[in-house]
PDB file of C-alpha atoms in Angstrom:
ATOM      1  CA  MET A  10     108.151  71.707 125.951  1.00 57.00           C
ATOM      2  CA  ALA A  11     106.573  69.250 123.521  1.00 80.00           C
ATOM      3  CA  GLY A  12     105.433  65.776 124.457  1.00 96.00           C
ATOM      4  CA  TYR A  13     105.692  62.831 122.065  1.00 98.00           C
ATOM      5  CA  LEU A  14     103.762  59.578 122.342  1.00 98.00           C
ATOM      6  CA  ILE A  15     105.568  56.958 120.252  1.00 98.00           C
ATOM      7  CA  LEU A  16     103.487  53.846 119.669  1.00 98.00           C
ATOM      8  CA  GLY A  17     105.768  50.901 118.977  1.00 97.00           C
ATOM      9  CA  ALA A  18     109.343  50.180 120.053  1.00 96.00           C
ATOM     10  CA  GLY A  19     110.530  48.413 116.922  1.00 95.00           C
ATOM     11  CA  LYS A  20     112.989  49.833 114.421  1.00 94.00           C
ATOM     12  CA  PHE A  21     110.913  52.877 113.528  1.00 96.00           C
ATOM     13  CA  GLY A  22     109.897  53.604 117.095  1.00 96.00           C
ATOM     14  CA  HIS A  23     113.570  53.614 118.130  1.00 95.00           C
ATOM     15  CA  LEU A  24     114.467  55.869 115.217  1.00 96.00           C
ATOM     16  CA  ALA A  25     111.629  58.234 116.090  1.00 96.00           C
ATOM     17  CA  LEU A  26     112.792  58.489 119.693  1.00 96.00           C
ATOM     18  CA  GLN A  27     116.396  59.162 118.697  1.00 94.00           C
ATOM     19  CA  ARG A  28     115.625  61.727 115.996  1.00 96.00           C
ATOM     20  CA  LEU A  29     112.979  63.613 117.926  1.00 96.00           C
ATOM     21  CA  HIS A  30     115.210  63.736 120.998  1.00 94.00           C
ATOM     22  CA  LEU A  31     117.997  65.254 118.906  1.00 93.00           C
ATOM     23  CA  ARG A  32     115.622  67.935 117.673  1.00 92.00           C
ATOM     24  CA  SER A  33     113.901  68.549 120.977  1.00 92.00           C
ATOM     25  CA  PRO A  34     116.055  67.260 123.865  1.00 90.00           C
ATOM     26  CA  ARG A  35     113.965  68.988 126.531  1.00 90.00           C
ATOM     27  CA  SER A  36     110.775  67.243 125.463  1.00 94.00           C
ATOM     28  CA  GLU A  37     109.026  64.431 127.257  1.00 95.00           C
ATOM     29  CA  PHE A  38     108.661  61.048 125.535  1.00 96.00           C
ATOM     30  CA  TRP A  39     106.475  57.999 126.039  1.00 97.00           C
ATOM     31  CA  LEU A  40     107.577  54.878 124.163  1.00 97.00           C
ATOM     32  CA  VAL A  41     104.883  52.194 124.225  1.00 98.00           C
ATOM     33  CA  ASP A  42     105.127  48.519 123.326  1.00 97.00           C
ATOM     34  CA  PHE A  43     103.538  45.343 124.660  1.00 96.00           C
ATOM     35  CA  ASN A  44     106.867  43.488 124.200  1.00 95.00           C
ATOM     36  CA  PRO A  45     109.169  44.179 127.195  1.00 90.00           C
ATOM     37  CA  GLN A  46     112.232  43.006 125.249  1.00 92.00           C
ATOM     38  CA  LYS A  47     111.831  45.842 122.767  1.00 94.00           C
ATOM     39  CA  LEU A  48     111.661  48.343 125.596  1.00 93.00           C
ATOM     40  CA  SER A  49     114.733  46.892 127.302  1.00 91.00           C
ATOM     41  CA  ASP A  50     116.751  47.590 124.149  1.00 87.00           C
ATOM     42  CA  VAL A  51     116.200  51.354 124.456  1.00 89.00           C
ATOM     43  CA  THR A  52     119.484  53.141 125.117  1.00 82.00           C
ATOM     44  CA  LEU A  53     118.068  56.635 125.583  1.00 77.00           C
ATOM     45  CA  LYS A  54     116.848  56.509 129.182  1.00 73.00           C
ATOM     46  CA  ASN A  55     116.347  59.582 131.316  1.00 75.00           C
ATOM     47  CA  SER A  56     113.719  61.154 133.545  1.00 76.00           C
ATOM     48  CA  ALA A  57     111.833  62.519 130.515  1.00 90.00           C
ATOM     49  CA  THR A  58     111.685  59.175 128.673  1.00 92.00           C
ATOM     50  CA  HIS A  59     108.934  56.865 129.874  1.00 94.00           C
ATOM     51  CA  LEU A  60     108.977  53.228 128.756  1.00 95.00           C
ATOM     52  CA  VAL A  61     105.461  51.796 128.869  1.00 96.00           C
ATOM     53  CA  GLY A  62     104.639  48.105 128.574  1.00 96.00           C
ATOM     54  CA  SER A  63     101.123  48.172 127.160  1.00 97.00           C
ATOM     55  CA  ASP A  64      98.980  47.612 124.108  1.00 97.00           C
ATOM     56  CA  ALA A  65      99.560  50.727 122.001  1.00 98.00           C
ATOM     57  CA  ILE A  66      95.922  51.476 121.167  1.00 98.00           C
ATOM     58  CA  ALA A  67      94.773  50.968 124.768  1.00 98.00           C
ATOM     59  CA  PHE A  68      97.460  53.316 126.051  1.00 98.00           C
ATOM     60  CA  LEU A  69      96.641  55.878 123.362  1.00 98.00           C
ATOM     61  CA  GLU A  70      93.035  55.915 124.513  1.00 97.00           C
ATOM     62  CA  GLU A  71      94.196  56.480 128.091  1.00 97.00           C
ATOM     63  CA  ALA A  72      96.723  59.186 127.175  1.00 97.00           C
ATOM     64  CA  LEU A  73      94.207  61.199 125.191  1.00 96.00           C
ATOM     65  CA  ASN A  74      92.161  61.592 128.366  1.00 94.00           C
ATOM     66  CA  TRP A  75      95.021  62.970 130.469  1.00 95.00           C
ATOM     67  CA  ALA A  76      94.674  66.532 131.715  1.00 93.00           C
ATOM     68  CA  SER A  77      97.762  67.358 129.600  1.00 93.00           C
ATOM     69  CA  PRO A  78      98.027  64.781 126.813  1.00 95.00           C
ATOM     70  CA  PRO A  79     101.151  64.498 124.636  1.00 97.00           C
ATOM     71  CA  GLU A  80     101.329  67.094 121.891  1.00 97.00           C
ATOM     72  CA  TRP A  81     102.177  64.581 119.155  1.00 98.00           C
ATOM     73  CA  ILE A  82     101.269  60.962 118.396  1.00 98.00           C
ATOM     74  CA  ILE A  83     103.830  58.941 116.429  1.00 98.00           C
ATOM     75  CA  PRO A  84     102.374  55.688 115.039  1.00 98.00           C
ATOM     76  CA  ALA A  85     105.162  53.111 114.664  1.00 98.00           C
ATOM     77  CA  ILE A  86     103.274  49.817 114.798  1.00 97.00           C
ATOM     78  CA  PRO A  87     102.000  47.723 111.864  1.00 94.00           C
ATOM     79  CA  ARG A  88      98.401  48.758 112.496  1.00 95.00           C
ATOM     80  CA  HIS A  89      96.261  51.673 111.344  1.00 97.00           C
ATOM     81  CA  VAL A  90      96.391  53.520 114.658  1.00 98.00           C
ATOM     82  CA  ALA A  91      93.780  56.199 113.958  1.00 98.00           C
ATOM     83  CA  PHE A  92      91.251  53.652 112.718  1.00 98.00           C
ATOM     84  CA  ASN A  93      91.883  51.158 115.521  1.00 97.00           C
ATOM     85  CA  TRP A  94      91.526  53.907 118.134  1.00 98.00           C
ATOM     86  CA  LEU A  95      88.262  54.962 116.502  1.00 97.00           C
ATOM     87  CA  TRP A  96      86.969  51.394 116.287  1.00 96.00           C
ATOM     88  CA  ARG A  97      87.840  50.744 119.939  1.00 96.00           C
ATOM     89  CA  ARG A  98      85.753  53.776 120.922  1.00 94.00           C
ATOM     90  CA  ARG A  99      82.694  52.960 118.820  1.00 93.00           C
ATOM     91  CA  PRO A 100      79.521  53.633 120.813  1.00 87.00           C
ATOM     92  CA  PRO A 101      77.631  50.460 121.754  1.00 87.00           C
ATOM     93  CA  GLU A 102      74.365  51.945 120.542  1.00 86.00           C
ATOM     94  CA  CYS A 103      75.807  52.634 117.075  1.00 84.00           C
ATOM     95  CA  ARG A 104      75.933  49.914 114.452  1.00 89.00           C
ATOM     96  CA  TRP A 105      79.277  50.067 112.678  1.00 94.00           C
ATOM     97  CA  HIS A 106      80.372  47.463 110.147  1.00 94.00           C
ATOM     98  CA  ARG A 107      83.673  47.040 108.357  1.00 95.00           C
ATOM     99  CA  VAL A 108      83.214  47.004 104.606  1.00 93.00           C
ATOM    100  CA  GLU A 109      85.483  46.907 101.588  1.00 90.00           C
ATOM    101  CA  ALA A 110      87.044  50.098 100.321  1.00 91.00           C
ATOM    102  CA  PRO A 111      85.779  51.321  96.940  1.00 90.00           C
ATOM    103  CA  ALA A 112      87.459  49.388  94.142  1.00 91.00           C
ATOM    104  CA  GLU A 113      88.311  52.581  92.266  1.00 92.00           C
ATOM    105  CA  VAL A 114      90.342  54.099  95.124  1.00 95.00           C
ATOM    106  CA  GLY A 115      94.021  53.964  94.246  1.00 95.00           C
ATOM    107  CA  GLN A 116      93.610  52.230  90.889  1.00 93.00           C
ATOM    108  CA  ASN A 117      95.602  55.001  89.213  1.00 92.00           C
ATOM    109  CA  LEU A 118      98.386  55.015  91.824  1.00 95.00           C
ATOM    110  CA  PRO A 119     101.775  53.270  91.492  1.00 94.00           C
ATOM    111  CA  PHE A 120     101.060  51.014  94.491  1.00 95.00           C
ATOM    112  CA  ARG A 121      97.793  49.607  95.791  1.00 96.00           C
ATOM    113  CA  GLN A 122      97.483  46.571  98.056  1.00 96.00           C
ATOM    114  CA  ILE A 123      94.762  45.034 100.212  1.00 95.00           C
ATOM    115  CA  GLY A 124      95.951  43.940 103.663  1.00 93.00           C
ATOM    116  CA  ALA A 125      95.016  40.852 105.663  1.00 90.00           C
ATOM    117  CA  GLU A 126      92.173  42.635 107.481  1.00 86.00           C
ATOM    118  CA  GLY A 127      90.807  44.396 104.423  1.00 89.00           C
ATOM    119  CA  GLU A 128      92.784  47.595 104.917  1.00 95.00           C
ATOM    120  CA  LEU A 129      93.986  49.380 101.807  1.00 97.00           C
ATOM    121  CA  TYR A 130      97.633  50.423 101.453  1.00 97.00           C
ATOM    122  CA  LEU A 131      98.440  53.153  98.929  1.00 97.00           C
ATOM    123  CA  SER A 132     101.684  54.747  97.820  1.00 96.00           C
ATOM    124  CA  LEU A 133     103.028  57.104  95.194  1.00 94.00           C
ATOM    125  CA  SER A 134     106.217  55.010  95.118  1.00 90.00           C
ATOM    126  CA  THR A 135     106.990  51.449  94.065  1.00 84.00           C
ATOM    127  CA  VAL A 136     110.441  51.383  95.681  1.00 84.00           C
ATOM    128  CA  LEU A 137     111.460  51.127  99.330  1.00 85.00           C
ATOM    129  CA  CYS A 138     111.893  54.605 100.744  1.00 88.00           C
ATOM    130  CA  PRO A 139     114.939  55.420 102.919  1.00 88.00           C
ATOM    131  CA  ASP A 140     114.124  55.599 106.620  1.00 90.00           C
ATOM    132  CA  ASP A 141     115.492  59.150 106.808  1.00 90.00           C
ATOM    133  CA  CYS A 142     113.393  60.654 104.009  1.00 90.00           C
ATOM    134  CA  PRO A 143     112.779  64.372 104.720  1.00 86.00           C
ATOM    135  CA  SER A 144     109.648  64.368 102.520  1.00 87.00           C
ATOM    136  CA  PRO A 145     110.393  67.260 100.136  1.00 83.00           C
ATOM    137  CA  ALA A 146     107.400  69.419  99.315  1.00 85.00           C
ATOM    138  CA  ASP A 147     107.151  68.731  95.574  1.00 86.00           C
ATOM    139  CA  SER A 148     109.393  65.815  94.584  1.00 87.00           C
ATOM    140  CA  CYS A 149     110.508  62.326  95.581  1.00 88.00           C
ATOM    141  CA  TYR A 150     113.611  62.424  97.786  1.00 84.00           C
ATOM    142  CA  LEU A 151     114.900  59.139  96.342  1.00 81.00           C
ATOM    143  CA  THR A 152     114.307  59.629  92.611  1.00 84.00           C
ATOM    144  CA  GLY A 153     114.051  63.406  92.315  1.00 81.00           C
ATOM    145  CA  PHE A 154     110.915  63.036  90.186  1.00 82.00           C
ATOM    146  CA  LYS A 155     108.211  65.632  90.683  1.00 88.00           C
ATOM    147  CA  ARG A 156     105.333  64.428  92.821  1.00 89.00           C
ATOM    148  CA  PRO A 157     102.053  64.792  90.856  1.00 90.00           C
ATOM    149  CA  PHE A 158     100.033  65.456  94.027  1.00 94.00           C
ATOM    150  CA  ASP A 159     100.087  64.753  97.755  1.00 96.00           C
ATOM    151  CA  LEU A 160      98.430  61.492  98.736  1.00 97.00           C
ATOM    152  CA  TYR A 161      96.510  63.064 101.599  1.00 97.00           C
ATOM    153  CA  GLY A 162      95.072  65.577  99.123  1.00 97.00           C
ATOM    154  CA  TYR A 163      94.136  62.786  96.735  1.00 97.00           C
ATOM    155  CA  LEU A 164      92.214  61.019  99.496  1.00 97.00           C
ATOM    156  CA  GLU A 165      90.591  64.182 100.827  1.00 96.00           C
ATOM    157  CA  ASN A 166      89.265  65.052  97.382  1.00 95.00           C
ATOM    158  CA  LEU A 167      87.953  61.613  96.436  1.00 93.00           C
ATOM    159  CA  SER A 168      84.593  61.573  94.771  1.00 85.00           C
ATOM    160  CA  CYS A 169      83.182  58.085  95.188  1.00 84.00           C
ATOM    161  CA  ARG A 170      79.485  57.387  94.948  1.00 81.00           C
ATOM    162  CA  ASP A 171      77.943  56.566  98.363  1.00 87.00           C
ATOM    163  CA  TYR A 172      81.241  57.100 100.224  1.00 92.00           C
ATOM    164  CA  SER A 173      82.539  59.879 102.460  1.00 95.00           C
ATOM    165  CA  SER A 174      86.322  60.209 102.735  1.00 97.00           C
ATOM    166  CA  LEU A 175      87.999  61.361 105.970  1.00 98.00           C
ATOM    167  CA  VAL A 176      91.748  61.785 106.296  1.00 98.00           C
ATOM    168  CA  VAL A 177      94.163  62.266 109.179  1.00 98.00           C
ATOM    169  CA  ARG A 178      97.224  64.020 107.778  1.00 98.00           C
ATOM    170  CA  SER A 179     100.573  62.726 109.004  1.00 98.00           C
ATOM    171  CA  GLN A 180     103.001  65.628 109.386  1.00 97.00           C
ATOM    172  CA  GLN A 181     106.782  65.401 109.024  1.00 95.00           C
ATOM    173  CA  LEU A 182     108.379  65.913 112.457  1.00 96.00           C
ATOM    174  CA  ALA A 183     111.902  64.656 111.687  1.00 96.00           C
ATOM    175  CA  PRO A 184     113.508  62.739 108.793  1.00 94.00           C
ATOM    176  CA  GLY A 185     111.459  59.570 108.378  1.00 94.00           C
ATOM    177  CA  VAL A 186     109.213  60.443 111.335  1.00 97.00           C
ATOM    178  CA  GLY A 187     105.565  61.402 110.910  1.00 97.00           C
ATOM    179  CA  GLY A 188     102.826  62.116 113.397  1.00 98.00           C
ATOM    180  CA  TYR A 189      99.648  63.987 114.170  1.00 98.00           C
ATOM    181  CA  ARG A 190      98.096  65.816 117.091  1.00 98.00           C
ATOM    182  CA  PRO A 191      95.429  64.490 119.469  1.00 98.00           C
ATOM    183  CA  ALA A 192      93.079  67.164 118.100  1.00 98.00           C
ATOM    184  CA  ASP A 193      93.265  65.435 114.708  1.00 98.00           C
ATOM    185  CA  LEU A 194      91.877  62.227 116.218  1.00 98.00           C
ATOM    186  CA  TRP A 195      89.124  64.024 118.107  1.00 98.00           C
ATOM    187  CA  HIS A 196      88.161  65.829 114.923  1.00 98.00           C
ATOM    188  CA  LEU A 197      88.009  62.490 113.099  1.00 98.00           C
ATOM    189  CA  TRP A 198      85.801  61.119 115.876  1.00 97.00           C
ATOM    190  CA  GLU A 199      83.373  64.037 115.581  1.00 97.00           C
ATOM    191  CA  GLN A 200      83.260  63.712 111.791  1.00 97.00           C
ATOM    192  CA  VAL A 201      82.441  59.990 111.905  1.00 96.00           C
ATOM    193  CA  LEU A 202      79.687  60.482 114.489  1.00 94.00           C
ATOM    194  CA  ALA A 203      78.111  63.114 112.258  1.00 95.00           C
ATOM    195  CA  LEU A 204      77.932  60.819 109.220  1.00 94.00           C
ATOM    196  CA  THR A 205      75.936  57.803 108.162  1.00 93.00           C
ATOM    197  CA  GLY A 206      76.617  55.408 105.340  1.00 95.00           C
ATOM    198  CA  LYS A 207      79.972  54.244 104.022  1.00 95.00           C
ATOM    199  CA  ILE A 208      83.037  56.118 105.279  1.00 97.00           C
ATOM    200  CA  LEU A 209      86.609  55.719 104.055  1.00 97.00           C
ATOM    201  CA  ILE A 210      88.947  56.489 106.968  1.00 98.00           C
ATOM    202  CA  SER A 211      92.584  57.131 106.056  1.00 98.00           C
ATOM    203  CA  THR A 212      95.872  58.244 107.511  1.00 98.00           C
ATOM    204  CA  ALA A 213      98.273  59.620 104.918  1.00 98.00           C
ATOM    205  CA  CYS A 214     101.373  61.700 104.421  1.00 97.00           C
ATOM    206  CA  ARG A 215     102.564  63.106 101.104  1.00 95.00           C
ATOM    207  CA  CYS A 216     103.457  59.714  99.613  1.00 95.00           C
ATOM    208  CA  HIS A 217     101.972  56.860 101.658  1.00 96.00           C
ATOM    209  CA  GLY A 218      98.676  56.014 103.294  1.00 98.00           C
ATOM    210  CA  VAL A 219      96.448  53.349 104.780  1.00 98.00           C
ATOM    211  CA  SER A 220      92.647  53.232 104.684  1.00 98.00           C
ATOM    212  CA  HIS A 221      89.818  51.308 106.286  1.00 97.00           C
ATOM    213  CA  CYS A 222      86.174  51.531 105.362  1.00 97.00           C
ATOM    214  CA  ILE A 223      83.168  51.276 107.629  1.00 96.00           C
ATOM    215  CA  GLN A 224      79.418  51.602 107.262  1.00 95.00           C
ATOM    216  CA  THR A 225      77.420  53.338 109.955  1.00 92.00           C
ATOM    217  CA  ASP A 226      73.642  53.133 110.359  1.00 84.00           C
TER     218      ASP A 226
END
């Protein structure tokens, strides 16, 4: 039996719950949102579906320390979950600073945008993807055009002077639903602690990604 931790009860969190339940009806689900109204709108309610009123990142930190944590984490909030979890855990004795991402990252991609908090959004598409995209292995589901490379591979293989690049790969779990395992976050944590200098921290699937950059001393 798999366990799914869905962070966010908006449109995509609801879709994730519905689609994953169809694929794995015997699984256990945790749907987390700080807004009780969003949780009250959930129609799929049974003994294996837990509705949790909490800040998503705070609950993620708690869940990862359970004796049996959920098998999959589904980020469905407008925040870079992996980075915010990492930042929340930063050791008090370590000096971490947020810095700008390298200017050259994503310059050759169809879409590149800086967010309000300095995060970098990247995409291999300039059109709005359907919410049920199955993420074909080598082409765009919407246009049929061949994908030149996977975005997570692009980020993993970056060669930027003075920067390390770490990537959490988002895996396709159902149409339009991506996630990663707790082990992926712990591995990211260990990698960051082992490095000094500027580190680009990304979460990406085949076509879309978000990055933050920090400097550690």
